[in-house]
XYZ file of C-alpha atoms in Angstrom:
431
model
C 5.795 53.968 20.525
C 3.946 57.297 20.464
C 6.365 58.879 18.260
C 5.699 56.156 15.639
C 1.964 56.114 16.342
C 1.885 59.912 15.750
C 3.794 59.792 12.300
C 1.540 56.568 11.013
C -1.641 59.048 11.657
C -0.242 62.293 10.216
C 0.907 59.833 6.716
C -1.749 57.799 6.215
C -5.253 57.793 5.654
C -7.539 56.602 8.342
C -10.178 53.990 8.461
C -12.373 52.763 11.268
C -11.436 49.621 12.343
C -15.441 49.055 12.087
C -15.477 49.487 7.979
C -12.428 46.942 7.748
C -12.115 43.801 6.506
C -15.987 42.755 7.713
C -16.716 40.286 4.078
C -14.616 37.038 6.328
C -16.536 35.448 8.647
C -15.070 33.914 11.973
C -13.306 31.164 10.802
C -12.110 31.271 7.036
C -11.607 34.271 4.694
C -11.977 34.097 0.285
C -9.652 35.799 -1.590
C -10.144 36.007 -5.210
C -7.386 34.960 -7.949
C -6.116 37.257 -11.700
C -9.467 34.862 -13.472
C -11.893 36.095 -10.770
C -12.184 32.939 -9.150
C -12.905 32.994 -5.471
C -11.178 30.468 -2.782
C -12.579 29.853 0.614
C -9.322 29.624 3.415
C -9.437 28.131 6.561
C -8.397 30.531 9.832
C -5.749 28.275 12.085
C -7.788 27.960 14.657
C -5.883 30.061 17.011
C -7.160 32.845 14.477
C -10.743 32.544 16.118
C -9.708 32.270 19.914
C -11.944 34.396 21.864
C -9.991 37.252 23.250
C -11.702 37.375 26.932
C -10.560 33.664 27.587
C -6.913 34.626 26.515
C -7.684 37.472 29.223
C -9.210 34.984 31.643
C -5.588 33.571 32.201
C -3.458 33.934 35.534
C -0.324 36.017 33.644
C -3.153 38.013 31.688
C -5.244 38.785 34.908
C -1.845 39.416 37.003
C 0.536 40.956 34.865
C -1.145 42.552 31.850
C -2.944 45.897 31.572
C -4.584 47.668 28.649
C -2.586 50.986 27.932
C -4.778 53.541 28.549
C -2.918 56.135 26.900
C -3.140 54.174 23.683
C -4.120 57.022 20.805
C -6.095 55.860 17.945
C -6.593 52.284 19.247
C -9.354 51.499 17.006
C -8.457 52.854 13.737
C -6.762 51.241 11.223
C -4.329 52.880 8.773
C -4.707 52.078 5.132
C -1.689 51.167 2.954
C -0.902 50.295 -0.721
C 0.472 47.508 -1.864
C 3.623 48.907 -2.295
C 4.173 49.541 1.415
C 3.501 46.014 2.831
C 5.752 44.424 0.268
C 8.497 46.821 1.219
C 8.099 45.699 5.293
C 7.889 42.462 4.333
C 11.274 42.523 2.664
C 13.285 44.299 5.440
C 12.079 42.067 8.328
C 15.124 40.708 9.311
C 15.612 37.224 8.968
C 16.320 33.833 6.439
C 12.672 32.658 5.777
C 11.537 33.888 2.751
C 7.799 36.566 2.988
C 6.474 36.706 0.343
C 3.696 39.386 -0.674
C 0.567 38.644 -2.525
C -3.437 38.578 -1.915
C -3.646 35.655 0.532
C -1.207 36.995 2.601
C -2.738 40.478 2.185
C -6.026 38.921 4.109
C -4.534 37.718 7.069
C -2.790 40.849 7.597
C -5.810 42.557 7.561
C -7.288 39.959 9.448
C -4.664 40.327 12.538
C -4.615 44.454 12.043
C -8.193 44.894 11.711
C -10.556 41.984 13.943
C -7.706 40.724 15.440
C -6.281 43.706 16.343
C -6.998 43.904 20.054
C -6.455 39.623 20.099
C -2.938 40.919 18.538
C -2.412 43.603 21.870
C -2.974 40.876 24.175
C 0.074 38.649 22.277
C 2.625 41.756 22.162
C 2.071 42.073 25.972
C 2.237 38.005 26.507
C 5.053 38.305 24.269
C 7.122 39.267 27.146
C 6.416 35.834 29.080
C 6.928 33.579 26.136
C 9.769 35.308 23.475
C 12.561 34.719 25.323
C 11.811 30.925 26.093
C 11.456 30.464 22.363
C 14.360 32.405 21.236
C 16.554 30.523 23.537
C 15.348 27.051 21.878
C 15.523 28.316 18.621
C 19.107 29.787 19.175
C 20.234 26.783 20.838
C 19.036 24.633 17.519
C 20.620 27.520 15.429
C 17.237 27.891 14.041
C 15.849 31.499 12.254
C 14.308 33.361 15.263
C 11.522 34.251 13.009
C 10.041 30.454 13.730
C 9.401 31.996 17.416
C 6.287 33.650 16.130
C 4.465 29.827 14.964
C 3.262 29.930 18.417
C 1.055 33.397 17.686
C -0.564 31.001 14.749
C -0.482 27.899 16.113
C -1.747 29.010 19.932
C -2.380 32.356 20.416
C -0.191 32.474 23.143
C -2.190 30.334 25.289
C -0.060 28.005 26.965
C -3.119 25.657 28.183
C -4.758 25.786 24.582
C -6.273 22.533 22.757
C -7.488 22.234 19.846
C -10.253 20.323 18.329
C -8.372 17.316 17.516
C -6.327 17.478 20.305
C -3.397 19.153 20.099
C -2.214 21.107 23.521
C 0.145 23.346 24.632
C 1.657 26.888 22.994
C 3.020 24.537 20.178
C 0.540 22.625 19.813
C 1.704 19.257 19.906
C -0.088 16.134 18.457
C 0.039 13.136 21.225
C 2.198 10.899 19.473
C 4.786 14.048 17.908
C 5.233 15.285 21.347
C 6.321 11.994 23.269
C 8.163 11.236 19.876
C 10.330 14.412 20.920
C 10.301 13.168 24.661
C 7.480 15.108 26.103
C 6.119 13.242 28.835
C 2.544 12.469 28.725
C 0.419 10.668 31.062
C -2.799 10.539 33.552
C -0.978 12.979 35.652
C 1.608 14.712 33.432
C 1.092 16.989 30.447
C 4.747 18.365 29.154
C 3.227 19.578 25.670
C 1.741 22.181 28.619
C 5.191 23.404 29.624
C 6.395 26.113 27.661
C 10.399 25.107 28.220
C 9.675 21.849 27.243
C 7.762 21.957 24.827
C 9.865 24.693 22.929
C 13.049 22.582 22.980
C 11.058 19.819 21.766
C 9.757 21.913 18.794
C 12.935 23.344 18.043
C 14.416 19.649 17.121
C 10.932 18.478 15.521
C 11.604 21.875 13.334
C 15.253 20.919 12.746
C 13.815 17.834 11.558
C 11.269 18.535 9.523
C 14.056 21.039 7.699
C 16.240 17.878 7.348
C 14.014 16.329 4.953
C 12.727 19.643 2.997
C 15.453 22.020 2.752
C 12.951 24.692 2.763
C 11.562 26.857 5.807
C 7.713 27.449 4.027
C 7.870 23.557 3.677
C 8.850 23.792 7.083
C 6.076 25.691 8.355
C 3.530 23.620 6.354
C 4.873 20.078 7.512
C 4.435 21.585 11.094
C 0.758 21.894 10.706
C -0.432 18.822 8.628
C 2.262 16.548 8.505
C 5.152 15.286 6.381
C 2.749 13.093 5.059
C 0.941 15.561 3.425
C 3.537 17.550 2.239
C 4.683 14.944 0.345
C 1.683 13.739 -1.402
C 1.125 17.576 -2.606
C 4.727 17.470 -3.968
C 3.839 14.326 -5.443
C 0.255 15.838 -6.985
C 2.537 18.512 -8.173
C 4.844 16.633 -10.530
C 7.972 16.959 -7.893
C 7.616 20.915 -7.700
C 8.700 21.833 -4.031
C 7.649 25.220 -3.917
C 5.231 26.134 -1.184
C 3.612 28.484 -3.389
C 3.413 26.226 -6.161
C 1.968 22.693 -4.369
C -0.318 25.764 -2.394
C -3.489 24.258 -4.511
C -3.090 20.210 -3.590
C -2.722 21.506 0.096
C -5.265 20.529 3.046
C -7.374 23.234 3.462
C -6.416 24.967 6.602
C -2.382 24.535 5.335
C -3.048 26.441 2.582
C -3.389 29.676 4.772
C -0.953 28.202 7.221
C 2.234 30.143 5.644
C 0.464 33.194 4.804
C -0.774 33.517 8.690
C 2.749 32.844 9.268
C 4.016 35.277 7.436
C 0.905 37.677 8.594
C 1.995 37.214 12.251
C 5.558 38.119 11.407
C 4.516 41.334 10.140
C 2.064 42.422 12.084
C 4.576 41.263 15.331
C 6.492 43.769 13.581
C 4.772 46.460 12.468
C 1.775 47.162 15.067
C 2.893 50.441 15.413
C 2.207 51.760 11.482
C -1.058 50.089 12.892
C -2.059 51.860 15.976
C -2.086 48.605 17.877
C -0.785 49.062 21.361
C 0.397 46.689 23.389
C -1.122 45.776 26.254
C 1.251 47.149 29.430
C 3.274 44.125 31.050
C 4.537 43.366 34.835
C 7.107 41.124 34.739
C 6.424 38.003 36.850
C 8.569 37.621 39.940
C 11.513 35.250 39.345
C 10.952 31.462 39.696
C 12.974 28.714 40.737
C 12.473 24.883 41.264
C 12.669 22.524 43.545
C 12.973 18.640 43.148
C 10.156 16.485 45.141
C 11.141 12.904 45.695
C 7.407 12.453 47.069
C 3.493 12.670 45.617
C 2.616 16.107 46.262
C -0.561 17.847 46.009
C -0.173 21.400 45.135
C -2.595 22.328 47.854
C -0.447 20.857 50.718
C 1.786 23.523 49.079
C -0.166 26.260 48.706
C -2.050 26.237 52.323
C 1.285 25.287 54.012
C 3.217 28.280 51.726
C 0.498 30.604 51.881
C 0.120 30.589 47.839
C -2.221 30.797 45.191
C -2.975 27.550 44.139
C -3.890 29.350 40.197
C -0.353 30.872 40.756
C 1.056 27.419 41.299
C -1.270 25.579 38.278
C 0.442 28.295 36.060
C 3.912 28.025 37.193
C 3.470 24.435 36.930
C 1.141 23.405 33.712
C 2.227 20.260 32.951
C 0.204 18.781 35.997
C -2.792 17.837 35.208
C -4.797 17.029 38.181
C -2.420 19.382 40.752
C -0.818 15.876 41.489
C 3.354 15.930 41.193
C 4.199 12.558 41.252
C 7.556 12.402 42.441
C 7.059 8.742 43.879
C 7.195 7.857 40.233
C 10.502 9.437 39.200
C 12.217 12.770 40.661
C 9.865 15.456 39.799
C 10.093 19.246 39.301
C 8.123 21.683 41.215
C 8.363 25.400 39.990
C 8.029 28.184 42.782
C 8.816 31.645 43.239
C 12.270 32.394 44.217
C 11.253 34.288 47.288
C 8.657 30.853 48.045
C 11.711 28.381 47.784
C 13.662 28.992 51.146
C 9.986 28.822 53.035
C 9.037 25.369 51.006
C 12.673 23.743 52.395
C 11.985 24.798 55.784
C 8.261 23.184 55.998
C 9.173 20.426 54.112
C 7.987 18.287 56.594
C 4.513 20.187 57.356
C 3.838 20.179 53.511
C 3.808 16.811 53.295
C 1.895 15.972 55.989
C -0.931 18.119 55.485
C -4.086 16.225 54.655
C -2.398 13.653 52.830
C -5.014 11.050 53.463
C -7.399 12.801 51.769
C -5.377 14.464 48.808
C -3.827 11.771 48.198
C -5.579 9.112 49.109
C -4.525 5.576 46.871
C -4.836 2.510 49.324
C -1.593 0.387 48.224
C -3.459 -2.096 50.069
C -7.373 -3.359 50.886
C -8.621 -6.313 53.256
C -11.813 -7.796 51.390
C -14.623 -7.949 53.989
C -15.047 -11.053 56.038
C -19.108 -10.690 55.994
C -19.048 -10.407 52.101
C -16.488 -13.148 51.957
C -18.831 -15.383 54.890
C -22.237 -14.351 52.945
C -20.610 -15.821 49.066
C -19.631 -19.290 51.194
C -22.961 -19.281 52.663
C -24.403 -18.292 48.758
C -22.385 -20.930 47.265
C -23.041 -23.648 49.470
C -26.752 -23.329 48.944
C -26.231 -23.342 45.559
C -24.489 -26.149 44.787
C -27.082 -28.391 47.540
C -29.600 -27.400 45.003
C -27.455 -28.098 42.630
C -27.019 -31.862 44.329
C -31.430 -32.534 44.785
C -32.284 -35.536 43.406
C -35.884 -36.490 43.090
C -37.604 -40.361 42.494
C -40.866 -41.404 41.209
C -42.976 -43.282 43.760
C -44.056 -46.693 42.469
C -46.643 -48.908 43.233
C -46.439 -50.197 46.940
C -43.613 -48.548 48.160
C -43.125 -47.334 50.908
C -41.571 -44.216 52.951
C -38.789 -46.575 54.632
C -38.039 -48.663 51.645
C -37.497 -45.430 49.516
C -35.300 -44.070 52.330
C -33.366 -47.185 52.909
C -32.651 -47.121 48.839
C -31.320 -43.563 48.482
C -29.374 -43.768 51.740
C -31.573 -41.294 53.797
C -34.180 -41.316 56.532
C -37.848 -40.804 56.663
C -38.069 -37.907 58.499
C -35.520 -36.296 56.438
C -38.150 -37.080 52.838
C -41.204 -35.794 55.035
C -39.176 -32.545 55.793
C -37.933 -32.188 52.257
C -41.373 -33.110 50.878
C -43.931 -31.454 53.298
C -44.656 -34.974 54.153
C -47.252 -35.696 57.617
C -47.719 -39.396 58.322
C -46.695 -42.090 55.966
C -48.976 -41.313 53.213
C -47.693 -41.604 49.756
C -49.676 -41.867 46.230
C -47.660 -43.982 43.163
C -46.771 -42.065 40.553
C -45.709 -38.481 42.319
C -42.232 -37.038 42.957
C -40.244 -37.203 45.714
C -37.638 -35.388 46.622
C -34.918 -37.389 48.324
C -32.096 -34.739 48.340
């Protein structure tokens, strides 16, 4: 790493990282075509994460340090042309990377704003590369696809984006249970980085299925098949990324250039004086199988662990609920943790379990609510029942009482009645 750093300083000139690439703002960059014509591009939106909440994670905060030794950490070499088209073509690999202008800008983008955004990811690298190489291998898929997630999620395994898409592929709702990621109240497997990898591998084996080409790939992955197809269509048939590029949603249109960006600059941070940010391995995990609803803080006070360790070893619970009543259900731990979890099985579950997880299966509806609507209704429906006469001349407070099948002292209670006084003509209530 030094040796490389060293060589990249002696042969090239030097910029400040402060006088490059400052015309883009935040979230889209223009490049300009041969005629002089300038096109606005859309960042993916993992392109304008904020670097302190990627740093704000548990594996950041636990297991990644900046390298202080780092020389030069804030300069950026300049190259020609010549130089990144020459990288470009000896990264190793089956996906075709291209060099030209748009691409250009999002290398600059990821060497020169990005650049410390870009340290974090080499260092999270460590976590996440292997889990995606093994999907991709066992798909017999280019490893190069393992570096969509840099694009598509910064590495952030608990990302979302603004129309919903979660997890460090970024799965759509309907995509991810489509490829048999389980989602729920209580369940979130677009969160899980195993999962969710396997499941992208196949959607990507897919996708290639019906395109035959890897940029047409990479583009289907972001907007849809959908829209690949009506571009194609737009285009007179042509299936050429590069070539349907203009009848492309907006944000697809840089979508293989960042790819292609992250590829390189995964590659070549070195010529780049981007260090990556030191990394502790995690200690090793292993799972257990709960047969029970578990609260991950019956676990963590009984276990003596933290209960952010646990959220991270186990992201695809959403509310720190593992519902293993539902189905068998996997709870990740370290190794070291599993022998003590087995032991106070028992204890675990037992701690405050009426109040973590507290669902009544059953309720008794109360008798004075139930006694107080009888009471309610009855009243209702006798003044529902009142029935009211007109007096006529001459009658009389028995003969009226003998006719509606009553008594007289029942009309002068309903009526306010005193005596036998009545006046032709008035209501009376005889119900």
């Amino acid at each position: 790493m030094k040796r490389n750093l060293r060589s990249a300083a002696m042969a090239c000139l030097l910029l400040p990282l402060s006088l490059y690439a400052q015309t883009d703002i935040d979230n889209e960059i223009t490049v300009t075509d041969n005629d002089g014509n300038e096109e606005t591009i859309e960042l993916p939106e993992a392109m304008t994460h904020d670097l302190d909440s990627l740093m704000n994670l548990y594996l950041s905060k636990k297991y990644l340090t900046e390298d202080e030794d780092c020389q030069m950490k804030d300069v950026n070499p300049y190259f020609g042309k010549e130089v990144y088209v020459d990288r470009l073509s000896r990264i190793p690999g089956i996906i075709e990377m291209p060099y030209n202008e748009v691409v250009q800008k999002f290398i600059d983008r990821y060497s020169g704003r990005l650049r410390h955004s870009v340290s974090y990811m080499l260092g999270a690298s460590n976590f996440y590369m292997p889990i995606f190489e093994q999907a991709l291998e066992t798909y017999q898929l280019p490893l190069e696809l393992k570096y969509l997630p840099v694009i598509e999620s910064a590495l952030n395994p608990t990302a979302v984006s603004r129309v919903g898409a979660t997890g460090l592929w970024q799965f759509m709702l309907t995509t991810g249970k489509m490829y048999g990621l389980n989602v729920n109240t209580l369940v979130d497997e677009r969160r899980d980085p195993i999962k969710s990898s396997y499941a992208a591998a196949r959607y990507l084996k897919d996708l290639y299925k019906v395109f035959g080409d890897w940029n047409l790939v990479i583009a289907a992955y972001n907007c849809g098949p959908e829209n690949i197809n009506k571009a194609i269509k737009r285009s007179n048939g042509e299936k050429d990324y590069w070539k349907i590029y203009p009848y492309l949603p907006k944000e697809t249109r840089g979508y293989v250039p960042a790819f292609i960006a992250a590829n390189y600059i995964m590659t070549y941070y070195c010529e780049h004086n981007i260090c990556p940010m030191n990394t502790t391995l995690p200690e090793k995990t292993d799972t257990v199988m709960v047969g029970r609803n578990l609260h991950m803080e019956q676990v963590a006070a009984v276990c003596g662990l933290e209960m952010e360790q646990l959220r991270t070893l186990n992201p695809a619970y959403r509310h720190d609920v593992i519902p293993g009543a539902t189905e068998l259900a996997c709870l990740r731990l370290p190794q070291a943790e599993i022998g003590r979890f087995l032991e106070n099985e028992d204890s675990i579950y037992l701690y405050k379990t009426d109040s973590l997880l507290a669902r009544r299966a059953t309720v008794a509806v109360s008798e004075t609510a139930y006694n107080v609507g009888k009471s309610t209704k009855r009243t209702r429906s006798s003044r529902s029942r009142g029935r009211t006469v007109t007096i006529r001349k001459g009658q009389t407070l028995s003969e009226i009482a003998r006719q509606n099948g009553t008594t007289v002292s029942k009309l002068r209670r309903l009526n306010g009645i005193k005596g036998n006084n009545i006046r032709a003509g008035k209501k009376l209530r005889v119900r």
